[in-house]
Amino acid sequence: LLQAAAAAAASPGIRSIATVGGNLVDAPGESDLAAALLALDATLVVHGPAGARHVDIARLAAAEATLIAIGELLAAIRVPPAGPSGWSLRRIQTQGGGDRSATTVAVALRATDGLVAGASAAATAIADRPLVLAELVASLRGRAVAELRSGRLAEGAAAAARAAADRATNGGLPLH
């Protein structure tokens, strides 16, 4: 999932000069990587004058202004080793030469006995920060993985993603 998000992010020209840290810290609401890292429950390791500290990536979706203070540096990104059973990344309606996506949705699934036991999902470029897609996660939990592979849940997943976007726009989050 992370590899797909990194490969999809921006254009080749932008990727050749940009950094992962800059992508996450400067414009997390537009970051393809932020969507993937939220879905993967990553942790940021930040170093500064006071030493190292760990920052839960979920703070990107919170109303906090910054993850990293002046004088600090993003030193590492940690993704839990027990990766997802499956994942999906969709970059929807790219603008211009591919530098920015209108919306990026990342989903990570954990399956047990052919059923979705857990999921996490996030979207970017809808609001000023990444959104956790609780409606989408709720629509997936307990469903058969075979249904997901066959595409039979696509309409319900799309409706859940629209509900999250509606929540963002009607909930007073600033839009781009």
Short mmCIF file of N, CA and C in Angstrom, two decimals:
data_model
loop_
_atom_site.label_atom_id
_atom_site.label_comp_id
_atom_site.label_asym_id
_atom_site.label_seq_id
_atom_site.Cartn_x
_atom_site.Cartn_y
_atom_site.Cartn_z
N LEU A 1 0.83 -1.19 0.00
CA LEU A 1 0.00 0.00 0.00
C LEU A 1 0.87 1.25 0.00
N LEU A 2 1.88 1.25 0.84
CA LEU A 2 2.76 2.41 0.92
C LEU A 2 3.54 2.59 -0.39
N GLN A 3 3.99 1.51 -0.95
CA GLN A 3 4.71 1.57 -2.23
C GLN A 3 3.80 2.12 -3.33
N ALA A 4 2.56 1.69 -3.37
CA ALA A 4 1.62 2.18 -4.38
C ALA A 4 1.35 3.67 -4.19
N ALA A 5 1.21 4.11 -2.94
CA ALA A 5 0.97 5.54 -2.67
C ALA A 5 2.17 6.38 -3.08
N ALA A 6 3.36 5.90 -2.78
CA ALA A 6 4.57 6.64 -3.15
C ALA A 6 4.71 6.72 -4.67
N ALA A 7 4.38 5.64 -5.36
CA ALA A 7 4.48 5.63 -6.82
C ALA A 7 3.42 6.51 -7.48
N ALA A 8 2.28 6.66 -6.82
CA ALA A 8 1.19 7.46 -7.39
C ALA A 8 1.30 8.94 -7.06
N ALA A 9 2.05 9.26 -6.03
CA ALA A 9 2.12 10.64 -5.54
C ALA A 9 2.72 11.57 -6.58
N ALA A 10 2.04 12.65 -6.85
CA ALA A 10 2.52 13.74 -7.71
C ALA A 10 3.00 13.24 -9.07
N SER A 11 3.80 14.04 -9.71
CA SER A 11 4.36 13.70 -11.01
C SER A 11 5.80 13.24 -10.81
N PRO A 12 6.41 12.58 -11.80
CA PRO A 12 7.81 12.18 -11.64
C PRO A 12 8.73 13.37 -11.33
N GLY A 13 8.48 14.51 -11.93
CA GLY A 13 9.31 15.69 -11.67
C GLY A 13 9.23 16.14 -10.23
N ILE A 14 8.03 16.17 -9.68
CA ILE A 14 7.85 16.56 -8.28
C ILE A 14 8.47 15.51 -7.37
N ARG A 15 8.24 14.22 -7.66
CA ARG A 15 8.80 13.16 -6.82
C ARG A 15 10.32 13.21 -6.79
N SER A 16 10.94 13.68 -7.85
CA SER A 16 12.40 13.70 -7.88
C SER A 16 13.01 14.76 -6.97
N ILE A 17 12.22 15.76 -6.55
CA ILE A 17 12.75 16.80 -5.68
C ILE A 17 12.06 16.87 -4.32
N ALA A 18 10.92 16.21 -4.17
CA ALA A 18 10.16 16.28 -2.93
C ALA A 18 10.68 15.25 -1.93
N THR A 19 10.25 15.41 -0.68
CA THR A 19 10.59 14.44 0.36
C THR A 19 9.31 13.89 0.97
N VAL A 20 9.41 12.71 1.54
CA VAL A 20 8.26 12.12 2.22
C VAL A 20 7.85 13.02 3.38
N GLY A 21 8.82 13.48 4.15
CA GLY A 21 8.52 14.35 5.29
C GLY A 21 7.83 15.63 4.88
N GLY A 22 8.31 16.25 3.81
CA GLY A 22 7.68 17.47 3.33
C GLY A 22 6.26 17.21 2.86
N ASN A 23 6.04 16.08 2.22
CA ASN A 23 4.72 15.71 1.75
C ASN A 23 3.75 15.56 2.91
N LEU A 24 4.21 14.96 3.99
CA LEU A 24 3.34 14.74 5.15
C LEU A 24 3.13 15.98 5.99
N VAL A 25 4.17 16.76 6.16
CA VAL A 25 4.12 17.89 7.08
C VAL A 25 3.60 19.16 6.41
N ASP A 26 3.98 19.39 5.18
CA ASP A 26 3.61 20.63 4.50
C ASP A 26 2.16 20.63 4.03
N ALA A 27 1.67 19.52 3.50
CA ALA A 27 0.32 19.49 2.94
C ALA A 27 -0.34 18.14 3.21
N PRO A 28 -0.55 17.79 4.48
CA PRO A 28 -1.10 16.46 4.78
C PRO A 28 -2.49 16.24 4.21
N GLY A 29 -3.27 17.28 4.05
CA GLY A 29 -4.62 17.14 3.51
C GLY A 29 -4.63 16.74 2.05
N GLU A 30 -3.51 16.92 1.36
CA GLU A 30 -3.43 16.59 -0.06
C GLU A 30 -2.51 15.40 -0.32
N SER A 31 -1.94 14.83 0.70
CA SER A 31 -0.89 13.83 0.56
C SER A 31 -1.41 12.42 0.31
N ASP A 32 -1.02 11.84 -0.83
CA ASP A 32 -1.35 10.44 -1.09
C ASP A 32 -0.73 9.55 -0.02
N LEU A 33 0.47 9.91 0.41
CA LEU A 33 1.16 9.12 1.44
C LEU A 33 0.42 9.18 2.77
N ALA A 34 -0.17 10.32 3.09
CA ALA A 34 -0.91 10.44 4.36
C ALA A 34 -2.08 9.47 4.40
N ALA A 35 -2.80 9.33 3.30
CA ALA A 35 -3.92 8.39 3.25
C ALA A 35 -3.44 6.97 3.52
N ALA A 36 -2.35 6.57 2.85
CA ALA A 36 -1.82 5.22 3.03
C ALA A 36 -1.30 5.01 4.45
N LEU A 37 -0.56 5.97 4.98
CA LEU A 37 0.00 5.82 6.32
C LEU A 37 -1.08 5.79 7.40
N LEU A 38 -2.15 6.55 7.20
CA LEU A 38 -3.28 6.47 8.14
C LEU A 38 -3.92 5.09 8.09
N ALA A 39 -4.12 4.56 6.89
CA ALA A 39 -4.72 3.24 6.76
C ALA A 39 -3.83 2.16 7.37
N LEU A 40 -2.53 2.38 7.37
CA LEU A 40 -1.58 1.41 7.92
C LEU A 40 -1.25 1.65 9.40
N ASP A 41 -1.89 2.63 10.03
CA ASP A 41 -1.67 2.94 11.46
C ASP A 41 -0.19 3.21 11.77
N ALA A 42 0.44 4.02 10.97
CA ALA A 42 1.86 4.32 11.12
C ALA A 42 2.11 5.27 12.30
N THR A 43 3.38 5.34 12.69
CA THR A 43 3.85 6.25 13.73
C THR A 43 5.03 7.03 13.16
N LEU A 44 5.08 8.32 13.45
CA LEU A 44 6.21 9.15 13.03
C LEU A 44 7.20 9.25 14.18
N VAL A 45 8.48 9.18 13.86
CA VAL A 45 9.53 9.40 14.85
C VAL A 45 10.11 10.77 14.55
N VAL A 46 9.97 11.68 15.50
CA VAL A 46 10.40 13.06 15.33
C VAL A 46 11.56 13.35 16.29
N HIS A 47 12.62 13.95 15.76
CA HIS A 47 13.78 14.33 16.59
C HIS A 47 13.83 15.84 16.69
N GLY A 48 14.18 16.32 17.87
CA GLY A 48 14.32 17.75 18.09
C GLY A 48 15.24 18.02 19.25
N PRO A 49 15.34 19.26 19.66
CA PRO A 49 16.23 19.63 20.76
C PRO A 49 15.96 18.85 22.05
N ALA A 50 14.71 18.45 22.26
CA ALA A 50 14.36 17.73 23.49
C ALA A 50 14.54 16.22 23.34
N GLY A 51 15.02 15.77 22.18
CA GLY A 51 15.20 14.34 21.95
C GLY A 51 14.16 13.80 20.97
N ALA A 52 14.00 12.49 20.96
CA ALA A 52 13.08 11.83 20.04
C ALA A 52 11.71 11.68 20.68
N ARG A 53 10.70 11.75 19.85
CA ARG A 53 9.33 11.47 20.32
C ARG A 53 8.58 10.76 19.20
N HIS A 54 7.56 10.02 19.58
CA HIS A 54 6.75 9.28 18.63
C HIS A 54 5.41 9.98 18.49
N VAL A 55 4.96 10.15 17.25
CA VAL A 55 3.70 10.84 16.96
C VAL A 55 2.80 9.88 16.20
N ASP A 56 1.62 9.63 16.76
CA ASP A 56 0.65 8.77 16.09
C ASP A 56 0.17 9.47 14.82
N ILE A 57 0.21 8.78 13.70
CA ILE A 57 -0.19 9.36 12.41
C ILE A 57 -1.66 9.79 12.44
N ALA A 58 -2.46 9.22 13.32
CA ALA A 58 -3.87 9.60 13.42
C ALA A 58 -4.03 11.08 13.76
N ARG A 59 -3.00 11.69 14.34
CA ARG A 59 -3.07 13.12 14.64
C ARG A 59 -3.20 13.96 13.37
N LEU A 60 -2.79 13.39 12.21
CA LEU A 60 -2.98 14.11 10.95
C LEU A 60 -4.45 14.41 10.71
N ALA A 61 -5.31 13.48 11.12
CA ALA A 61 -6.74 13.64 10.90
C ALA A 61 -7.42 14.47 11.99
N ALA A 62 -6.68 14.79 13.04
CA ALA A 62 -7.24 15.60 14.13
C ALA A 62 -7.13 17.07 13.78
N ALA A 63 -7.71 17.89 14.60
CA ALA A 63 -7.75 19.33 14.33
C ALA A 63 -6.47 20.05 14.75
N GLU A 64 -5.42 19.31 15.07
CA GLU A 64 -4.18 19.93 15.52
C GLU A 64 -3.49 20.63 14.36
N ALA A 65 -2.87 21.74 14.64
CA ALA A 65 -2.26 22.55 13.59
C ALA A 65 -1.01 21.92 13.00
N THR A 66 -0.12 21.40 13.84
CA THR A 66 1.14 20.86 13.32
C THR A 66 1.51 19.57 14.03
N LEU A 67 2.22 18.71 13.32
CA LEU A 67 2.75 17.48 13.90
C LEU A 67 4.17 17.68 14.40
N ILE A 68 4.87 18.57 13.71
CA ILE A 68 6.29 18.78 13.98
C ILE A 68 6.50 20.26 14.28
N ALA A 69 7.18 20.53 15.39
CA ALA A 69 7.43 21.91 15.79
C ALA A 69 8.66 22.47 15.07
N ILE A 70 8.79 23.76 15.10
CA ILE A 70 9.99 24.39 14.55
C ILE A 70 11.21 23.84 15.27
N GLY A 71 12.22 23.48 14.52
CA GLY A 71 13.43 22.91 15.09
C GLY A 71 13.42 21.39 15.17
N GLU A 72 12.31 20.77 14.79
CA GLU A 72 12.23 19.31 14.81
C GLU A 72 12.35 18.77 13.38
N LEU A 73 12.66 17.47 13.28
CA LEU A 73 12.86 16.81 12.01
C LEU A 73 12.18 15.45 12.03
N LEU A 74 11.47 15.14 10.96
CA LEU A 74 10.90 13.81 10.82
C LEU A 74 12.05 12.85 10.51
N ALA A 75 12.34 11.95 11.44
CA ALA A 75 13.49 11.05 11.29
C ALA A 75 13.10 9.69 10.73
N ALA A 76 11.89 9.23 11.01
CA ALA A 76 11.48 7.90 10.55
C ALA A 76 9.97 7.79 10.55
N ILE A 77 9.51 6.85 9.76
CA ILE A 77 8.09 6.47 9.75
C ILE A 77 8.06 4.99 10.05
N ARG A 78 7.30 4.62 11.06
CA ARG A 78 7.20 3.21 11.46
C ARG A 78 5.82 2.69 11.13
N VAL A 79 5.79 1.59 10.42
CA VAL A 79 4.55 0.91 10.06
C VAL A 79 4.55 -0.42 10.81
N PRO A 80 3.45 -0.76 11.49
CA PRO A 80 3.41 -2.04 12.22
C PRO A 80 3.77 -3.21 11.30
N PRO A 81 4.57 -4.15 11.79
CA PRO A 81 5.06 -5.23 10.93
C PRO A 81 4.00 -6.22 10.47
N ALA A 82 2.96 -6.40 11.22
CA ALA A 82 1.90 -7.34 10.83
C ALA A 82 0.98 -6.65 9.83
N GLY A 83 1.45 -6.51 8.61
CA GLY A 83 0.73 -5.75 7.58
C GLY A 83 -0.67 -6.25 7.34
N PRO A 84 -1.39 -5.53 6.53
CA PRO A 84 -2.78 -5.89 6.26
C PRO A 84 -2.88 -7.16 5.42
N SER A 85 -4.04 -7.81 5.48
CA SER A 85 -4.30 -8.98 4.65
C SER A 85 -4.51 -8.55 3.21
N GLY A 86 -5.00 -7.35 3.04
CA GLY A 86 -5.25 -6.81 1.71
C GLY A 86 -5.35 -5.30 1.78
N TRP A 87 -5.26 -4.65 0.64
CA TRP A 87 -5.30 -3.20 0.62
C TRP A 87 -5.79 -2.72 -0.74
N SER A 88 -6.16 -1.45 -0.76
CA SER A 88 -6.54 -0.81 -2.02
C SER A 88 -6.18 0.67 -1.91
N LEU A 89 -5.73 1.22 -3.03
CA LEU A 89 -5.45 2.65 -3.12
C LEU A 89 -6.06 3.14 -4.42
N ARG A 90 -6.88 4.16 -4.33
CA ARG A 90 -7.48 4.74 -5.52
C ARG A 90 -7.21 6.24 -5.53
N ARG A 91 -6.62 6.69 -6.59
CA ARG A 91 -6.37 8.12 -6.82
C ARG A 91 -7.39 8.55 -7.86
N ILE A 92 -8.30 9.39 -7.47
CA ILE A 92 -9.46 9.72 -8.29
C ILE A 92 -9.34 11.11 -8.89
N GLN A 93 -9.61 11.24 -10.17
CA GLN A 93 -9.69 12.51 -10.89
C GLN A 93 -8.45 13.37 -10.68
N THR A 94 -7.34 12.93 -11.24
CA THR A 94 -6.13 13.73 -11.10
C THR A 94 -6.27 15.02 -11.88
N GLN A 95 -5.66 16.06 -11.34
CA GLN A 95 -5.71 17.39 -11.94
C GLN A 95 -4.39 17.67 -12.63
N GLY A 96 -4.42 18.41 -13.69
CA GLY A 96 -3.19 18.83 -14.37
C GLY A 96 -2.36 17.64 -14.81
N GLY A 97 -1.07 17.72 -14.57
CA GLY A 97 -0.15 16.67 -14.99
C GLY A 97 0.02 15.57 -13.97
N GLY A 98 -0.88 15.42 -13.04
CA GLY A 98 -0.77 14.37 -12.05
C GLY A 98 -0.10 14.79 -10.76
N ASP A 99 0.19 16.08 -10.60
CA ASP A 99 0.84 16.55 -9.39
C ASP A 99 -0.05 16.39 -8.16
N ARG A 100 -1.32 16.60 -8.33
CA ARG A 100 -2.25 16.49 -7.20
C ARG A 100 -3.47 15.70 -7.61
N SER A 101 -4.00 14.94 -6.68
CA SER A 101 -5.20 14.18 -6.98
C SER A 101 -6.39 14.91 -6.37
N ALA A 102 -7.55 14.76 -7.00
CA ALA A 102 -8.75 15.36 -6.41
C ALA A 102 -9.09 14.63 -5.12
N THR A 103 -8.95 13.32 -5.10
CA THR A 103 -9.16 12.53 -3.90
C THR A 103 -8.33 11.26 -3.98
N THR A 104 -7.70 10.91 -2.88
CA THR A 104 -7.01 9.63 -2.77
C THR A 104 -7.63 8.88 -1.61
N VAL A 105 -8.01 7.62 -1.85
CA VAL A 105 -8.60 6.78 -0.81
C VAL A 105 -7.70 5.56 -0.63
N ALA A 106 -7.31 5.29 0.61
CA ALA A 106 -6.50 4.13 0.94
C ALA A 106 -7.25 3.27 1.95
N VAL A 107 -7.25 1.97 1.72
CA VAL A 107 -7.94 1.02 2.60
C VAL A 107 -6.98 -0.12 2.91
N ALA A 108 -6.88 -0.49 4.17
CA ALA A 108 -6.13 -1.67 4.60
C ALA A 108 -7.10 -2.60 5.32
N LEU A 109 -7.08 -3.87 4.94
CA LEU A 109 -8.00 -4.87 5.52
C LEU A 109 -7.22 -5.94 6.27
N ARG A 110 -7.83 -6.43 7.33
CA ARG A 110 -7.32 -7.58 8.04
C ARG A 110 -8.43 -8.64 7.99
N ALA A 111 -8.10 -9.79 7.42
CA ALA A 111 -9.10 -10.84 7.24
C ALA A 111 -8.79 -12.05 8.11
N THR A 112 -9.86 -12.69 8.56
CA THR A 112 -9.77 -13.93 9.30
C THR A 112 -10.85 -14.86 8.76
N ASP A 113 -10.45 -16.06 8.37
CA ASP A 113 -11.38 -17.06 7.86
C ASP A 113 -12.25 -16.52 6.72
N GLY A 114 -11.64 -15.73 5.84
CA GLY A 114 -12.36 -15.23 4.67
C GLY A 114 -13.28 -14.05 4.92
N LEU A 115 -13.29 -13.54 6.15
CA LEU A 115 -14.13 -12.39 6.48
C LEU A 115 -13.27 -11.21 6.90
N VAL A 116 -13.74 -10.01 6.63
CA VAL A 116 -13.03 -8.80 7.04
C VAL A 116 -13.19 -8.67 8.56
N ALA A 117 -12.09 -8.86 9.28
CA ALA A 117 -12.10 -8.76 10.74
C ALA A 117 -11.85 -7.34 11.20
N GLY A 118 -11.14 -6.59 10.40
CA GLY A 118 -10.84 -5.21 10.74
C GLY A 118 -10.42 -4.47 9.49
N ALA A 119 -10.57 -3.20 9.53
CA ALA A 119 -10.20 -2.38 8.38
C ALA A 119 -9.88 -0.98 8.87
N SER A 120 -9.11 -0.29 8.08
CA SER A 120 -8.89 1.13 8.30
C SER A 120 -8.86 1.78 6.94
N ALA A 121 -9.36 3.00 6.87
CA ALA A 121 -9.45 3.70 5.58
C ALA A 121 -9.33 5.19 5.81
N ALA A 122 -8.71 5.85 4.84
CA ALA A 122 -8.54 7.30 4.92
C ALA A 122 -8.59 7.89 3.52
N ALA A 123 -8.94 9.16 3.47
CA ALA A 123 -8.98 9.88 2.19
C ALA A 123 -8.31 11.23 2.36
N THR A 124 -7.70 11.69 1.30
CA THR A 124 -7.09 13.01 1.31
C THR A 124 -7.65 13.84 0.17
N ALA A 125 -7.33 15.13 0.22
CA ALA A 125 -7.75 16.12 -0.78
C ALA A 125 -9.25 16.34 -0.78
N ILE A 126 -9.89 16.10 0.35
CA ILE A 126 -11.30 16.44 0.53
C ILE A 126 -11.41 17.65 1.45
N ALA A 127 -10.59 17.69 2.47
CA ALA A 127 -10.60 18.77 3.44
C ALA A 127 -9.16 19.23 3.67
N ASP A 128 -8.95 20.07 4.67
CA ASP A 128 -7.61 20.60 4.93
C ASP A 128 -6.70 19.59 5.62
N ARG A 129 -7.21 18.44 5.94
CA ARG A 129 -6.43 17.37 6.55
C ARG A 129 -7.03 16.04 6.08
N PRO A 130 -6.28 14.95 6.23
CA PRO A 130 -6.81 13.65 5.84
C PRO A 130 -8.05 13.30 6.67
N LEU A 131 -8.94 12.53 6.08
CA LEU A 131 -10.14 12.09 6.77
C LEU A 131 -10.10 10.60 7.00
N VAL A 132 -10.43 10.17 8.21
CA VAL A 132 -10.61 8.76 8.49
C VAL A 132 -12.01 8.41 8.01
N LEU A 133 -12.14 7.36 7.23
CA LEU A 133 -13.42 6.99 6.62
C LEU A 133 -14.13 5.94 7.47
N ALA A 134 -14.67 6.38 8.59
CA ALA A 134 -15.34 5.46 9.52
C ALA A 134 -16.52 4.77 8.87
N GLU A 135 -17.25 5.48 8.03
CA GLU A 135 -18.41 4.87 7.36
C GLU A 135 -17.99 3.73 6.44
N LEU A 136 -16.91 3.91 5.74
CA LEU A 136 -16.40 2.87 4.85
C LEU A 136 -15.94 1.66 5.65
N VAL A 137 -15.21 1.91 6.72
CA VAL A 137 -14.74 0.82 7.58
C VAL A 137 -15.93 0.03 8.12
N ALA A 138 -16.96 0.71 8.59
CA ALA A 138 -18.14 0.04 9.13
C ALA A 138 -18.83 -0.80 8.06
N SER A 139 -18.84 -0.33 6.82
CA SER A 139 -19.50 -1.07 5.74
C SER A 139 -18.73 -2.33 5.35
N LEU A 140 -17.44 -2.40 5.66
CA LEU A 140 -16.61 -3.54 5.28
C LEU A 140 -16.55 -4.63 6.35
N ARG A 141 -16.62 -4.23 7.59
CA ARG A 141 -16.42 -5.17 8.71
C ARG A 141 -17.43 -6.33 8.64
N GLY A 142 -16.89 -7.56 8.70
CA GLY A 142 -17.73 -8.75 8.70
C GLY A 142 -18.11 -9.25 7.31
N ARG A 143 -17.75 -8.52 6.27
CA ARG A 143 -18.08 -8.92 4.91
C ARG A 143 -17.10 -9.98 4.42
N ALA A 144 -17.54 -10.77 3.46
CA ALA A 144 -16.67 -11.79 2.87
C ALA A 144 -15.65 -11.13 1.96
N VAL A 145 -14.39 -11.56 2.09
CA VAL A 145 -13.34 -11.02 1.25
C VAL A 145 -13.65 -11.30 -0.22
N ALA A 146 -14.29 -12.43 -0.51
CA ALA A 146 -14.66 -12.77 -1.89
C ALA A 146 -15.58 -11.71 -2.49
N GLU A 147 -16.45 -11.13 -1.68
CA GLU A 147 -17.32 -10.05 -2.18
C GLU A 147 -16.50 -8.83 -2.60
N LEU A 148 -15.46 -8.53 -1.83
CA LEU A 148 -14.61 -7.40 -2.17
C LEU A 148 -13.86 -7.65 -3.46
N ARG A 149 -13.31 -8.85 -3.58
CA ARG A 149 -12.55 -9.18 -4.79
C ARG A 149 -13.42 -9.17 -6.03
N SER A 150 -14.68 -9.54 -5.88
CA SER A 150 -15.58 -9.59 -7.05
C SER A 150 -16.11 -8.22 -7.42
N GLY A 151 -15.94 -7.24 -6.55
CA GLY A 151 -16.43 -5.90 -6.83
C GLY A 151 -17.88 -5.69 -6.44
N ARG A 152 -18.51 -6.68 -5.83
CA ARG A 152 -19.93 -6.56 -5.49
C ARG A 152 -20.19 -5.51 -4.42
N LEU A 153 -19.17 -5.13 -3.65
CA LEU A 153 -19.37 -4.12 -2.61
C LEU A 153 -18.98 -2.72 -3.06
N ALA A 154 -18.61 -2.57 -4.31
CA ALA A 154 -18.12 -1.28 -4.79
C ALA A 154 -19.14 -0.17 -4.59
N GLU A 155 -20.41 -0.44 -4.87
CA GLU A 155 -21.44 0.60 -4.72
C GLU A 155 -21.59 1.03 -3.27
N GLY A 156 -21.60 0.06 -2.36
CA GLY A 156 -21.70 0.39 -0.94
C GLY A 156 -20.47 1.13 -0.44
N ALA A 157 -19.30 0.74 -0.92
CA ALA A 157 -18.07 1.43 -0.53
C ALA A 157 -18.08 2.86 -1.05
N ALA A 158 -18.54 3.04 -2.27
CA ALA A 158 -18.62 4.40 -2.82
C ALA A 158 -19.60 5.25 -2.02
N ALA A 159 -20.71 4.68 -1.61
CA ALA A 159 -21.69 5.42 -0.80
C ALA A 159 -21.09 5.80 0.55
N ALA A 160 -20.32 4.90 1.15
CA ALA A 160 -19.69 5.20 2.44
C ALA A 160 -18.65 6.30 2.28
N ALA A 161 -17.90 6.28 1.20
CA ALA A 161 -16.91 7.34 0.96
C ALA A 161 -17.61 8.68 0.74
N ARG A 162 -18.73 8.66 0.01
CA ARG A 162 -19.50 9.90 -0.18
C ARG A 162 -20.03 10.42 1.16
N ALA A 163 -20.45 9.52 2.04
CA ALA A 163 -20.94 9.93 3.36
C ALA A 163 -19.83 10.63 4.14
N ALA A 164 -18.61 10.11 4.04
CA ALA A 164 -17.48 10.76 4.73
C ALA A 164 -17.22 12.13 4.15
N ALA A 165 -17.30 12.26 2.83
CA ALA A 165 -17.10 13.56 2.19
C ALA A 165 -18.21 14.52 2.61
N ASP A 166 -19.45 14.03 2.67
CA ASP A 166 -20.55 14.88 3.12
C ASP A 166 -20.35 15.32 4.56
N ARG A 167 -19.87 14.40 5.40
CA ARG A 167 -19.60 14.74 6.80
C ARG A 167 -18.55 15.84 6.86
N ALA A 168 -17.54 15.74 6.02
CA ALA A 168 -16.48 16.76 6.02
C ALA A 168 -17.01 18.10 5.57
N THR A 169 -17.80 18.12 4.52
CA THR A 169 -18.27 19.41 4.00
C THR A 169 -19.37 20.00 4.88
N ASN A 170 -20.22 19.17 5.43
CA ASN A 170 -21.31 19.67 6.27
C ASN A 170 -20.87 19.87 7.72
N GLY A 171 -19.74 19.28 8.08
CA GLY A 171 -19.24 19.39 9.45
C GLY A 171 -18.37 20.60 9.69
N GLY A 172 -18.24 21.44 8.68
CA GLY A 172 -17.50 22.67 8.86
C GLY A 172 -16.01 22.58 8.62
N LEU A 173 -15.54 21.45 8.07
CA LEU A 173 -14.11 21.38 7.78
C LEU A 173 -13.81 22.27 6.57
N PRO A 174 -12.74 23.04 6.62
CA PRO A 174 -12.39 23.87 5.47
C PRO A 174 -12.03 23.00 4.27
N LEU A 175 -12.57 23.33 3.12
CA LEU A 175 -12.28 22.60 1.90
C LEU A 175 -11.24 23.36 1.08
N HIS A 176 -10.54 22.62 0.21
CA HIS A 176 -9.56 23.23 -0.67
C HIS A 176 -10.27 24.03 -1.75
#
